[in-house]
């Protein structure tokens, strides 16, 4: 199925669920651009707060650097404020949210109140041994947020973004100790959401251990299958 066939089918919010380094951010940027809707990454929102030095950023910084999760209360306030903005009216793609059962239940309530129907959830499956290489090799543009990998998706000029020439930086939580903690938090608090959404019938599972274009195709195909079912 072509990506053009999938166009105009974003009838509901989309959630990208999966472990750190699964490729959620890489795909969310592409899919959100395709549909012309915002890409809502709670990780990016928190990093912006850290960069600007807001009180939320000051609270979140040490938690993120350790690899732990920021409290549900802070995340939910940030998300509710963001999705109330006008640009989210046609839909949005969540990347990295929800991440706990409490966040998922709160989101269900918000969507119900908005009468937008249940979200379509795409679960990115990647073997654990691949994740460490993806995360330690990740570099992100400090201007436009383009994502690279020094092993598998290197920029044309070392340290510089192909798109806007911005500097490529390594996230502080992409150190091996923090990655181990993020994986621990994922298994303890986020992985249970796979069963939660499976039980609701809103989960589409994809093999995300493939090339970026192959994963993009799998995401569109899964969205189309879900749309027929929901
Ligand atoms: P967040 O920023 O959400 O990080 P994450 O979930 O750990 O996910 P990542 O961004 O690390 O990975 P990704 O799946 O997006 O992979 P990417 O596309 O970049 O969260 C950071 C922190 O913020 C959390 O630890 C927590 O403290 C806090 N936080 C955020 N949201 C929260 C919430 N809801 N509740 C509480 N706390 C929250 O790709 C990774 C690498 O792989 C890149 O180098 C990329 O080029 C490469 N790659 C991607 N796809 C492929 C492919 N198909 N083949 C080969 N390489 C690939």
Coordinates of C-alpha atoms in Angstrom, one line a residue, residues 11-135:
X11 CA -9.4 10.1 11.8
X12 CA -8.1 10.0 15.4
X13 CA -5.0 10.7 17.5
X14 CA -2.0 8.4 17.0
X15 CA 0.3 7.1 19.8
X16 CA 3.8 5.7 19.1
X17 CA 4.6 3.2 21.9
X18 CA 7.9 1.4 22.3
X19 CA 11.2 1.2 24.1
X20 CA 13.9 4.0 24.0
X21 CA 15.6 4.0 20.7
X22 CA 12.9 2.1 18.9
X23 CA 12.6 4.8 16.2
X24 CA 9.4 6.5 17.5
X25 CA 10.8 10.0 17.1
X26 CA 12.2 9.3 13.6
X27 CA 8.9 7.9 12.4
X28 CA 6.7 10.4 14.2
X29 CA 8.3 13.3 12.4
X30 CA 7.7 11.7 9.0
X31 CA 4.1 10.6 9.8
X32 CA 3.1 13.9 11.4
X33 CA 4.5 15.8 8.4
X34 CA 2.6 13.5 6.0
X35 CA -0.7 14.2 7.6
X36 CA 0.1 17.9 8.3
X37 CA -0.5 17.5 12.1
X38 CA 1.7 18.3 15.1
X39 CA 4.3 15.8 16.3
X40 CA 4.0 15.8 20.1
X41 CA 7.0 14.4 21.8
X42 CA 6.9 14.8 25.6
X43 CA 10.7 14.2 25.7
X44 CA 11.2 17.2 23.2
X45 CA 8.8 19.3 25.2
X46 CA 10.7 18.6 28.4
X47 CA 14.1 19.2 26.8
X48 CA 12.8 22.6 25.5
X49 CA 11.8 23.5 29.1
X50 CA 15.3 22.4 30.3
X51 CA 17.0 24.5 27.5
X52 CA 14.9 27.6 28.3
X53 CA 15.3 27.2 32.1
X54 CA 11.6 27.1 33.1
X55 CA 10.7 25.8 36.6
X56 CA 9.4 22.6 34.9
X57 CA 12.7 22.2 33.1
X58 CA 14.6 22.6 36.4
X59 CA 12.5 19.8 38.0
X60 CA 12.8 17.5 35.0
X61 CA 16.5 17.9 34.2
X62 CA 18.0 15.6 36.9
X63 CA 15.2 13.1 36.5
X64 CA 15.8 12.8 32.8
X65 CA 19.6 12.6 33.1
X66 CA 19.2 9.7 35.5
X67 CA 16.8 8.0 33.0
X68 CA 13.8 8.0 35.3
X69 CA 10.3 9.1 34.4
X70 CA 9.0 12.6 35.2
X71 CA 5.9 12.6 37.5
X72 CA 2.5 11.9 35.9
X73 CA 1.1 15.1 37.3
X74 CA 3.6 17.3 35.5
X75 CA 3.4 15.4 32.3
X76 CA -0.4 15.5 32.2
X77 CA -0.5 19.2 32.8
X78 CA 2.0 19.8 30.0
X79 CA 0.1 17.6 27.6
X80 CA -3.3 18.9 28.4
X81 CA -2.1 22.5 27.8
X82 CA -0.5 21.4 24.4
X83 CA -3.4 19.5 22.9
X84 CA -5.8 22.3 23.8
X85 CA -4.1 24.5 21.2
X86 CA -5.7 25.2 17.9
X87 CA -3.1 23.4 15.7
X88 CA -4.1 20.0 17.4
X89 CA -7.7 20.2 16.2
X90 CA -7.1 18.1 13.0
X91 CA -5.2 15.5 15.0
X92 CA -1.7 14.8 16.4
X93 CA 0.9 12.1 16.8
X94 CA 2.1 11.3 20.3
X95 CA 5.7 10.1 20.7
X96 CA 6.7 9.0 24.2
X97 CA 3.3 9.6 25.8
X98 CA 1.5 8.0 27.5
X99 CA 4.2 6.1 29.4
X100 CA 2.4 4.9 32.6
X101 CA -1.0 3.4 33.2
X102 CA -2.1 6.6 35.0
X103 CA -1.1 8.6 31.9
X104 CA -3.0 6.2 29.6
X105 CA -6.2 6.3 31.7
X106 CA -6.0 10.1 32.0
X107 CA -5.6 10.4 28.2
X108 CA -8.6 8.1 27.6
X109 CA -10.7 10.5 29.8
X110 CA -9.4 13.6 27.9
X111 CA -10.2 12.0 24.5
X112 CA -13.6 10.9 25.6
X113 CA -14.4 14.5 26.8
X114 CA -13.2 15.8 23.4
X115 CA -15.4 13.1 21.6
X116 CA -12.4 12.3 19.4
X117 CA -12.7 8.5 19.7
X118 CA -9.9 6.2 20.9
X119 CA -6.3 6.8 19.7
X120 CA -4.7 4.4 17.3
X121 CA -1.6 2.9 19.0
X122 CA 1.4 1.7 17.1
X123 CA 3.8 -0.6 19.1
X124 CA 7.4 -0.6 17.8
X125 CA 9.0 -4.0 18.4
X126 CA 12.8 -4.0 18.3
X127 CA 15.2 -6.6 19.9
X128 CA 16.9 -5.1 23.0
X129 CA 20.5 -5.6 21.7
X130 CA 19.7 -3.2 18.8
X131 CA 18.6 -0.4 21.1
X132 CA 21.9 0.2 22.8
X133 CA 23.7 0.7 19.4
X134 CA 20.9 3.0 18.2
X135 CA 20.9 5.1 21.4

